[in-house]
Short mmCIF file of C-alpha atoms in Angstrom, two decimals:
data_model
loop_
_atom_site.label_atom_id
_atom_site.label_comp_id
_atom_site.label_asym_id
_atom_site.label_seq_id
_atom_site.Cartn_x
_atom_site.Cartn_y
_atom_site.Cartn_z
CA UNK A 16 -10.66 -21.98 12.04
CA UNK A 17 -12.07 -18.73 13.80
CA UNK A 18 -15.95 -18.81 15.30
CA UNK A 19 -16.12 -15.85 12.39
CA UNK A 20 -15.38 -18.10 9.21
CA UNK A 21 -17.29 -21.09 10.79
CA UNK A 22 -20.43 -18.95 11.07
CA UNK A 23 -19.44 -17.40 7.48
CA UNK A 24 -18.99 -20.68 5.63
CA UNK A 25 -22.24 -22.01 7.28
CA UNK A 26 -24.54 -19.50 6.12
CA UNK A 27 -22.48 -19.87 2.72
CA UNK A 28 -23.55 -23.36 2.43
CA UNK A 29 -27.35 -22.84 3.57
CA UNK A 30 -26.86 -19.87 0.92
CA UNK A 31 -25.59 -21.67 -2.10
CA UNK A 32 -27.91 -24.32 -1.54
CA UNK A 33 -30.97 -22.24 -1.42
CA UNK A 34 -29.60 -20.37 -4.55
CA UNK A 35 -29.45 -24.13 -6.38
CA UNK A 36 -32.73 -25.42 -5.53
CA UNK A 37 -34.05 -22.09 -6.57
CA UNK A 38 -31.90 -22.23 -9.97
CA UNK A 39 -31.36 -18.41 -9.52
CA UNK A 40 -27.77 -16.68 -9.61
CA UNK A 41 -25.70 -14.13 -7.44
CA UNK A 42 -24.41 -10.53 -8.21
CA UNK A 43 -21.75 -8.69 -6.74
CA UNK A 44 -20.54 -5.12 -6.02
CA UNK A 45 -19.76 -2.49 -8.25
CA UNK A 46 -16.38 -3.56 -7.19
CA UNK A 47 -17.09 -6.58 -6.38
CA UNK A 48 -17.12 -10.21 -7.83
CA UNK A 49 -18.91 -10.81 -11.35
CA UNK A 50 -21.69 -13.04 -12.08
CA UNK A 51 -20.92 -16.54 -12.17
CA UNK A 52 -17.14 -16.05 -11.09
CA UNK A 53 -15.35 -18.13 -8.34
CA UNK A 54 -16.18 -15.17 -5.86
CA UNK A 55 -19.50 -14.62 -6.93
CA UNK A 56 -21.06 -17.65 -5.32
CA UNK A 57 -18.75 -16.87 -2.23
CA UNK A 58 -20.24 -13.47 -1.59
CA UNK A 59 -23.48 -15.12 -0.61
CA UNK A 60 -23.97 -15.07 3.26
CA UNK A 61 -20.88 -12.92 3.80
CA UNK A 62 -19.92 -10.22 5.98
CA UNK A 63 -19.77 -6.97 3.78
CA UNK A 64 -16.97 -5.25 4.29
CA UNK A 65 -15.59 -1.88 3.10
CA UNK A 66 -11.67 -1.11 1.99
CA UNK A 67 -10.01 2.54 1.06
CA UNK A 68 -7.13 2.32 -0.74
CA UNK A 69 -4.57 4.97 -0.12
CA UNK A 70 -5.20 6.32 -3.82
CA UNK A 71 -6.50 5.57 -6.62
CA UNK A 72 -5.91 2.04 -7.60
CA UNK A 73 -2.23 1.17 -9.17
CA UNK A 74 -0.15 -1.96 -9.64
CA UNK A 75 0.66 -2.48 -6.22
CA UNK A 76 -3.15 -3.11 -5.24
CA UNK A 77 -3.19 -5.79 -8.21
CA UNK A 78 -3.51 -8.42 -5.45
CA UNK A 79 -6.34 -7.39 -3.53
CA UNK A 80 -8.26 -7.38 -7.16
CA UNK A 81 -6.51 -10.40 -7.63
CA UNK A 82 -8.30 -12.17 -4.62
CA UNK A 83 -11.44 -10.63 -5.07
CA UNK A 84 -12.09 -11.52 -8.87
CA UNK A 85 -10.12 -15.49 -7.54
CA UNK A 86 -12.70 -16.00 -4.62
CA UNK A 87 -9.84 -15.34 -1.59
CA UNK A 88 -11.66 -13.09 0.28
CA UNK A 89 -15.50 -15.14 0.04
CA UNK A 90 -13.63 -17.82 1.08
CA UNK A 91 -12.80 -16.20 4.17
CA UNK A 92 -16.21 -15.02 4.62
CA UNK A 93 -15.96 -11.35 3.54
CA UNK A 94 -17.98 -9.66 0.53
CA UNK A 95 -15.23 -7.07 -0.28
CA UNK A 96 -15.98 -3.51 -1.65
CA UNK A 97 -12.65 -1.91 -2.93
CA UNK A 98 -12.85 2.06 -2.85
CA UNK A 99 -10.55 4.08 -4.30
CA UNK A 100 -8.68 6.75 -2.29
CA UNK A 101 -7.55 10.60 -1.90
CA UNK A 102 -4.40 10.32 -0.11
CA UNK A 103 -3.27 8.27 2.79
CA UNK A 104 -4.69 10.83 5.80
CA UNK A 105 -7.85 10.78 4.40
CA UNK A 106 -8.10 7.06 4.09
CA UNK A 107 -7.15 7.10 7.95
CA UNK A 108 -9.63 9.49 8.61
CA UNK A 109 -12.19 7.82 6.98
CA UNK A 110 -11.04 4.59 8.61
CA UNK A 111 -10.93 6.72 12.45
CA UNK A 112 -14.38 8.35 11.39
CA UNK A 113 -15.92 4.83 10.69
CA UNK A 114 -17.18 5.34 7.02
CA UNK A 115 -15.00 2.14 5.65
CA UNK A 116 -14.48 -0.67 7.75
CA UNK A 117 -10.63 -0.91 6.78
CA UNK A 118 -7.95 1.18 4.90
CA UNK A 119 -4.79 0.99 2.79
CA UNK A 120 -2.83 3.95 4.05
CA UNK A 121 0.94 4.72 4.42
CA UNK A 122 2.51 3.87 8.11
CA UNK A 123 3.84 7.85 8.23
CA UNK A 124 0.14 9.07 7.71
CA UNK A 125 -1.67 6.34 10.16
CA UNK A 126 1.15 7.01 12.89
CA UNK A 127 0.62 10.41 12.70
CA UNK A 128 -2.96 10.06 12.76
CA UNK A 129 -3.13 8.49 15.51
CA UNK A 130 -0.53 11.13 17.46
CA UNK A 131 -3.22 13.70 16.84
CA UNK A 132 -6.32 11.57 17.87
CA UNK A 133 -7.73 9.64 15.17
CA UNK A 134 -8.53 6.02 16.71
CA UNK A 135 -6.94 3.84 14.45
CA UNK A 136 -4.38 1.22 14.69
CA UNK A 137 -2.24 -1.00 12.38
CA UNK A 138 -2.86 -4.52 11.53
CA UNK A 139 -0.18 -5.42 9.01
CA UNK A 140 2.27 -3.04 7.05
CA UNK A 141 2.43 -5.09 3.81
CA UNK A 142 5.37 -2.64 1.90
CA UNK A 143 7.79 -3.06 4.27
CA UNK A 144 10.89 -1.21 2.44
CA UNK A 145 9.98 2.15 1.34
CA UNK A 146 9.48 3.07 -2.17
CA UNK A 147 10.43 6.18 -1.30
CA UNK A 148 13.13 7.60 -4.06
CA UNK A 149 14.34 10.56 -6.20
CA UNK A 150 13.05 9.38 -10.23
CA UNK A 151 14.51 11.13 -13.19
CA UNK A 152 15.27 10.25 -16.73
CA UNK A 153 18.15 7.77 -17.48
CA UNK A 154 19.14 10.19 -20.39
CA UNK A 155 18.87 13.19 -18.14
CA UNK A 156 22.98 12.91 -17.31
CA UNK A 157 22.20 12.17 -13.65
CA UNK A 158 24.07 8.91 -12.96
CA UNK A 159 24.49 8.99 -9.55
CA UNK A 160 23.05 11.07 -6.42
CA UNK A 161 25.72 13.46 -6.08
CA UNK A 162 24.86 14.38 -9.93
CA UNK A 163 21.75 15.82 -8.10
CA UNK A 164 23.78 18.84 -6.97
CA UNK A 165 22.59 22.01 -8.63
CA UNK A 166 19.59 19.92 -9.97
CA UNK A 167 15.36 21.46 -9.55
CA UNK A 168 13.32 18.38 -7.84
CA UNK A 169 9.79 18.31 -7.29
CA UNK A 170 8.72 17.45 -3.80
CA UNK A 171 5.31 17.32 -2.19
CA UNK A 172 5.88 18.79 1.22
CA UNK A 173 4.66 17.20 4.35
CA UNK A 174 4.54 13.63 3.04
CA UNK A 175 7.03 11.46 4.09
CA UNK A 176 9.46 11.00 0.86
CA UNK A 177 9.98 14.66 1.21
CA UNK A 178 9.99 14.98 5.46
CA UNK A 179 12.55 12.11 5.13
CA UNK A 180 14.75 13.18 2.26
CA UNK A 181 17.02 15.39 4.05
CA UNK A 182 17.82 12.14 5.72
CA UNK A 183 18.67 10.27 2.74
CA UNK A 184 20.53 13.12 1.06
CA UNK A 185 23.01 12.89 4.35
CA UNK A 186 23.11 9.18 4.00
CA UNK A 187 24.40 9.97 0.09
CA UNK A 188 26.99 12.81 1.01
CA UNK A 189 24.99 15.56 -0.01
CA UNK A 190 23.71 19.08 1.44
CA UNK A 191 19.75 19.93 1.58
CA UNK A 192 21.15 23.46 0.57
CA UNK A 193 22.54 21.91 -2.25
CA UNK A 194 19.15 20.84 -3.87
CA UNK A 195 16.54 23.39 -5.79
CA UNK A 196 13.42 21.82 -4.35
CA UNK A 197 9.82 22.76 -6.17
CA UNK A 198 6.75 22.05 -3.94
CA UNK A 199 4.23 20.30 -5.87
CA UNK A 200 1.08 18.11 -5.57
CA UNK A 201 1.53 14.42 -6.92
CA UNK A 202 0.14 15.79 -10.58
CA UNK A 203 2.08 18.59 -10.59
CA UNK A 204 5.47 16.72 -9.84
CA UNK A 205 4.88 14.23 -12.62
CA UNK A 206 3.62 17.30 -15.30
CA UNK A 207 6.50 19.22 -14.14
CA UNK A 208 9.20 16.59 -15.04
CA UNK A 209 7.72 15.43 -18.22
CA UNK A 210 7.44 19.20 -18.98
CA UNK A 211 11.08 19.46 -18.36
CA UNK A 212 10.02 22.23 -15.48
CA UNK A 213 12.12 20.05 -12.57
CA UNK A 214 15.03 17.55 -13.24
CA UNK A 215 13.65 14.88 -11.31
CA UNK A 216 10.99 14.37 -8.40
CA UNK A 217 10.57 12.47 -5.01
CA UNK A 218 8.01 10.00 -5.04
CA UNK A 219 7.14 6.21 -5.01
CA UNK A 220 9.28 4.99 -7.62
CA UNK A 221 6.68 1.68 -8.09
CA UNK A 222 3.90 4.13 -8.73
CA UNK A 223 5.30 6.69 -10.48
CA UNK A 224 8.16 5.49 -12.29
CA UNK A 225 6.12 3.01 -14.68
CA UNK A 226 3.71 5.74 -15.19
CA UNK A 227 6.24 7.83 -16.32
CA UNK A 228 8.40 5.72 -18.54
CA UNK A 229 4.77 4.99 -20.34
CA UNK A 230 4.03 8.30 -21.13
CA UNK A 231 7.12 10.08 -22.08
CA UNK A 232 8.59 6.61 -23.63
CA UNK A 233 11.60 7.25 -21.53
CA UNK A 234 13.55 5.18 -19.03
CA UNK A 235 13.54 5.81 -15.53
CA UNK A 236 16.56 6.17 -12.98
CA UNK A 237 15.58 5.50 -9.91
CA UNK A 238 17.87 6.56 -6.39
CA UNK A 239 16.14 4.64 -3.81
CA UNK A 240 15.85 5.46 -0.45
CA UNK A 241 16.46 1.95 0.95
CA UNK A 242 19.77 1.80 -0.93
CA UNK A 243 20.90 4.25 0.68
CA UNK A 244 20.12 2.51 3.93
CA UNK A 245 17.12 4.33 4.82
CA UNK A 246 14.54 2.56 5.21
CA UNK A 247 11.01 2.22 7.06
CA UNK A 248 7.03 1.15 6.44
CA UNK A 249 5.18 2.13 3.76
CA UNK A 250 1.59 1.06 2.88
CA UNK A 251 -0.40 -1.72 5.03
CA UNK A 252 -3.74 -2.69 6.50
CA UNK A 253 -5.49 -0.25 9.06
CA UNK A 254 -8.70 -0.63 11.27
CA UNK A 255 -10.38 1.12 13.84
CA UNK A 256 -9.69 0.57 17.67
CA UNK A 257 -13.68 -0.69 17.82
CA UNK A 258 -13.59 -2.81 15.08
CA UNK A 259 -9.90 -4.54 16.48
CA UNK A 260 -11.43 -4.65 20.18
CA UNK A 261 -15.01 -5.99 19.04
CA UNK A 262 -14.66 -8.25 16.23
CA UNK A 263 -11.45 -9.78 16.45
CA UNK A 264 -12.13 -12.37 13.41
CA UNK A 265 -13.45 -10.41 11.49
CA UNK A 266 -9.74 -8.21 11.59
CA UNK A 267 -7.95 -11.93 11.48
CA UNK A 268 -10.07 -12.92 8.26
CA UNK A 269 -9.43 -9.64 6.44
CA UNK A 270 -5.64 -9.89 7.18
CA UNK A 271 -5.53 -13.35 6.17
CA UNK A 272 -7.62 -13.01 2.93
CA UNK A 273 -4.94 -9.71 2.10
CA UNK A 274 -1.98 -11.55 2.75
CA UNK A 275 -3.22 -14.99 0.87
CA UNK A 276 -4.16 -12.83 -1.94
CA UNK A 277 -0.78 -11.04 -1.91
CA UNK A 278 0.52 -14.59 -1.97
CA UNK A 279 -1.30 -15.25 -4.99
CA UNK A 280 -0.03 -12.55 -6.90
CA UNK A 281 3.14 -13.15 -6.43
CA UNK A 282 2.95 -16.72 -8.03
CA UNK A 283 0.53 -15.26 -11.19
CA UNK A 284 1.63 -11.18 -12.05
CA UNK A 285 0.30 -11.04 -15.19
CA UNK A 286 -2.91 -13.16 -14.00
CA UNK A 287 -3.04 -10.36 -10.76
CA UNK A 288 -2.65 -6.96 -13.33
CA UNK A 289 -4.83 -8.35 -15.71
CA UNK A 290 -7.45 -8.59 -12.75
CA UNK A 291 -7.27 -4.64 -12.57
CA UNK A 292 -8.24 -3.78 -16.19
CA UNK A 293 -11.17 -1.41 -15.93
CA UNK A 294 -11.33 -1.02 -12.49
CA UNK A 295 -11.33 2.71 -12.06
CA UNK A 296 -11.23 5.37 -15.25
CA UNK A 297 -7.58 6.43 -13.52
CA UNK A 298 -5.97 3.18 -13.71
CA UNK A 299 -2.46 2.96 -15.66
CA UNK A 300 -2.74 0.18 -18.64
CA UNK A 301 -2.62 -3.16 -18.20
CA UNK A 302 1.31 -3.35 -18.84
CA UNK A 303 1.76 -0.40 -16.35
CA UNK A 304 0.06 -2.01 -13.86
CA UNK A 305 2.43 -5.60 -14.59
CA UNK A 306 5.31 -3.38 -13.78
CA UNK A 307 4.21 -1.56 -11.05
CA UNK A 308 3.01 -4.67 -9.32
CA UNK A 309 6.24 -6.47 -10.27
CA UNK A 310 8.48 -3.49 -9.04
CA UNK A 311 5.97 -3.83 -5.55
CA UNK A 312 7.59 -7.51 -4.78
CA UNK A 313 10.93 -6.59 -3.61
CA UNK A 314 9.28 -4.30 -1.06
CA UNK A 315 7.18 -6.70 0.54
CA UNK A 316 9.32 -7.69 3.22
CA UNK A 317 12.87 -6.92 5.10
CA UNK A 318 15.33 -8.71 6.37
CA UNK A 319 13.34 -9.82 9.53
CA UNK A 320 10.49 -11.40 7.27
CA UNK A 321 11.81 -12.75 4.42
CA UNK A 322 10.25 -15.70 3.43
CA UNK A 323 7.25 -15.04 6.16
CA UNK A 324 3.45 -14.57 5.10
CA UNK A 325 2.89 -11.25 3.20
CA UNK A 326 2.15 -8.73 5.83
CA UNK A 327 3.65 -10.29 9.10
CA UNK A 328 5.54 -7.86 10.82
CA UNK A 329 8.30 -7.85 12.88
CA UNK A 330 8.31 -5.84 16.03
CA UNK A 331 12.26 -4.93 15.04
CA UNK A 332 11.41 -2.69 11.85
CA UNK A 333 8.31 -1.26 13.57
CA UNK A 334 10.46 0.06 16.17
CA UNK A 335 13.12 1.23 13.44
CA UNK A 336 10.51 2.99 11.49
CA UNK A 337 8.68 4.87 14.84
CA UNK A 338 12.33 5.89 14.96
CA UNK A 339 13.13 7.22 11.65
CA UNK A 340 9.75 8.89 11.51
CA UNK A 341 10.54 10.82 14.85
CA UNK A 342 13.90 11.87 13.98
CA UNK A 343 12.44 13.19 10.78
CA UNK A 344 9.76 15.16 12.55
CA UNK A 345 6.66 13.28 11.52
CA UNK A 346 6.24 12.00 15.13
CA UNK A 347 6.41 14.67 18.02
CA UNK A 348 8.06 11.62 20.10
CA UNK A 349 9.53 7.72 19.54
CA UNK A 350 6.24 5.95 21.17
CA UNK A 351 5.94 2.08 21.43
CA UNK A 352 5.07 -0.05 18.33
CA UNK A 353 1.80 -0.94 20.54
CA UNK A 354 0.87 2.86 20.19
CA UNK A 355 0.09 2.03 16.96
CA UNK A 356 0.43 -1.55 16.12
CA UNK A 357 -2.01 -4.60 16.85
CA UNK A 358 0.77 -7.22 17.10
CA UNK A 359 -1.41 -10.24 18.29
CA UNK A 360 -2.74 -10.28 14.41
CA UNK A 361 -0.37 -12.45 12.31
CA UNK A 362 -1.12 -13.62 8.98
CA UNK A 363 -2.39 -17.38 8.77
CA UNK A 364 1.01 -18.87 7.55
CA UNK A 365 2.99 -16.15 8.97
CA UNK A 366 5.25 -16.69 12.42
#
């Protein structure tokens, strides 16, 4: 047990007992735990600390609500505040400026981040196979990727499902010249294809797809990246240099109360969506969020860390994706995982 969850769990106890003798309860955050819930109690005498998600909160973050609502994070001494975000590079920006004490952002966004100054560095990538993929309808008469010939897709330029999809569409036999591409914002792919503007669109498939199968009652077809055998990091844990170099436990609890959590939802889905409901007014339904959550799983690890703790790492697919990054021009150079990785942090379970 780390000096930081000894100290937490003491002043928990002097806390709680305090709290019973005075026969008074506990509130939480706006995000936070509610009154009289498992994580309530915990929240008393913990560190506060503040999370930005990479967007606004989907099925995929179903676990960190998951742990909050179950107690996970209290009882690793931290009184989480979940904050939705704007975009990955302004999660890391926020995260390199010090106005949240960690971040959910996508690898391609912290990496280049950090390339241009920002002082931030990884502590676990928790999607490990991109969800990266081109998403159209399964009755649009696109069956297989070189159906895309000739076809309008939406694309969002700059990010990394579009920077990288030149490199899938060689992987699949295809041309870029071959593709009508349509640069729009994440909005403005997804009203585009249910307008029947675009054919298809480039995207996460876990995020978007469900979304889009709910509202145009449609199902999706989905050419993944990864299938293609492209692959590399998606969306993981990020902290600044200070808060890694100074407070050490503080990092290890977080990671260990995220990947625990992550755990935890993978045992109980429904119980993990469910835990979402109401969170934010932009949050997909509760049997959106199932899917998107349950379509998150597979992506969780690779090869290297199958059946390791939820975000362990392996130094093997950090180097592959500083790689793939560079050669798509996201990265002005292949640096070394340590450029941008904290490796000594490893998930409690994890090896």
């Amino acid at each position: 047990m780390t000096v930081f969850r000894t100290r937490a769990r003491a002043a928990l106890a002097a806390t709680t007992a305090m709290l019973t003798l005075a026969a008074c309860g506990g509130g939480g955050t706006s995000n936070g735990p509610a009154e009289n819930s498992p994580a309530a109690e915990g929240a008393q005498g913990s560190t506060p600390v503040t999370l930005m998600l990479n967007w606004y909160p989907y099925g995929e973050h179903a676990p960190l609500y998951y742990g909050l609502k179950e107690g996970i994070f209290a009882e690793h001494g931290i009184d989480l505040t979940i904050d939705g975000g704007q975009g990955s590079t302004r999660t890391a920006q926020a995260v390199g400026g010090q106005q949240v004490d960690f971040g959910w952002s996508d690898t391609a966004a912290v990496l280049s981040n950090i390339d241009q100054g920002v002082d931030i560095k990884s502590v676990g990538v928790f999607l490990q196979t991109t969800p990266s993929a081109v998403q159209v309808f399964a009755d649009s008469g696109i069956e297989e990727p070189a159906d895309l010939a000739g076809r309008t897709i939406a694309v969002s330029a700059g990010d990394a499902p579009t920077t990288t999809f030149p490199m899938f569409l060689a992987d699949v036999g295809l041309n870029p010249d071959e593709i009508n591409q349509q640069n729009l914002d994440s909005a403005g792919k997804m009203a585009a294809l249910l307008a029947g503007r675009v054919d298809g669109l480039i995207g996460f498939a876990h995020d978007q797809g469900p979304n889009l199968a709910n509202k145009s009652g449609r199902e999706m077809r989905y050419f993944r990246y990864s299938d293609a055998g492209l692959n590399f990091f998606s969306n993981g844990l990020i902290a600044h240099s200070s808060t890694i170099e100074n407070d050490p436990e503080l990092v290890q609890a977080m990671l260990d109360a995220t990947s625990e959590s992550y755990a935890a939802a993978i045992e109980n889905p429904e119980a993990a969506a469910a835990a979402m409901v109401g969170v934010d007014p932009q949050t997909p339904p509760e049997n959106v969020l199932l899917q998107q959550w349950e379509q998150t799983i597979p992506l969780l690890s690779t090869p290297a860390t199958e059946g390791k703790a939820p975000g362990t790492n392996a130094e093997e697919d950090w180097t592959s994706t500083i790689a793939t990054l560079s050669e798509a021009g996201l990265l002005e150079s292949a640096k070394d995982p340590a450029e941008y990785w904290a490796s000594t942090f490893v998930p409690n379970g994890g090896q």
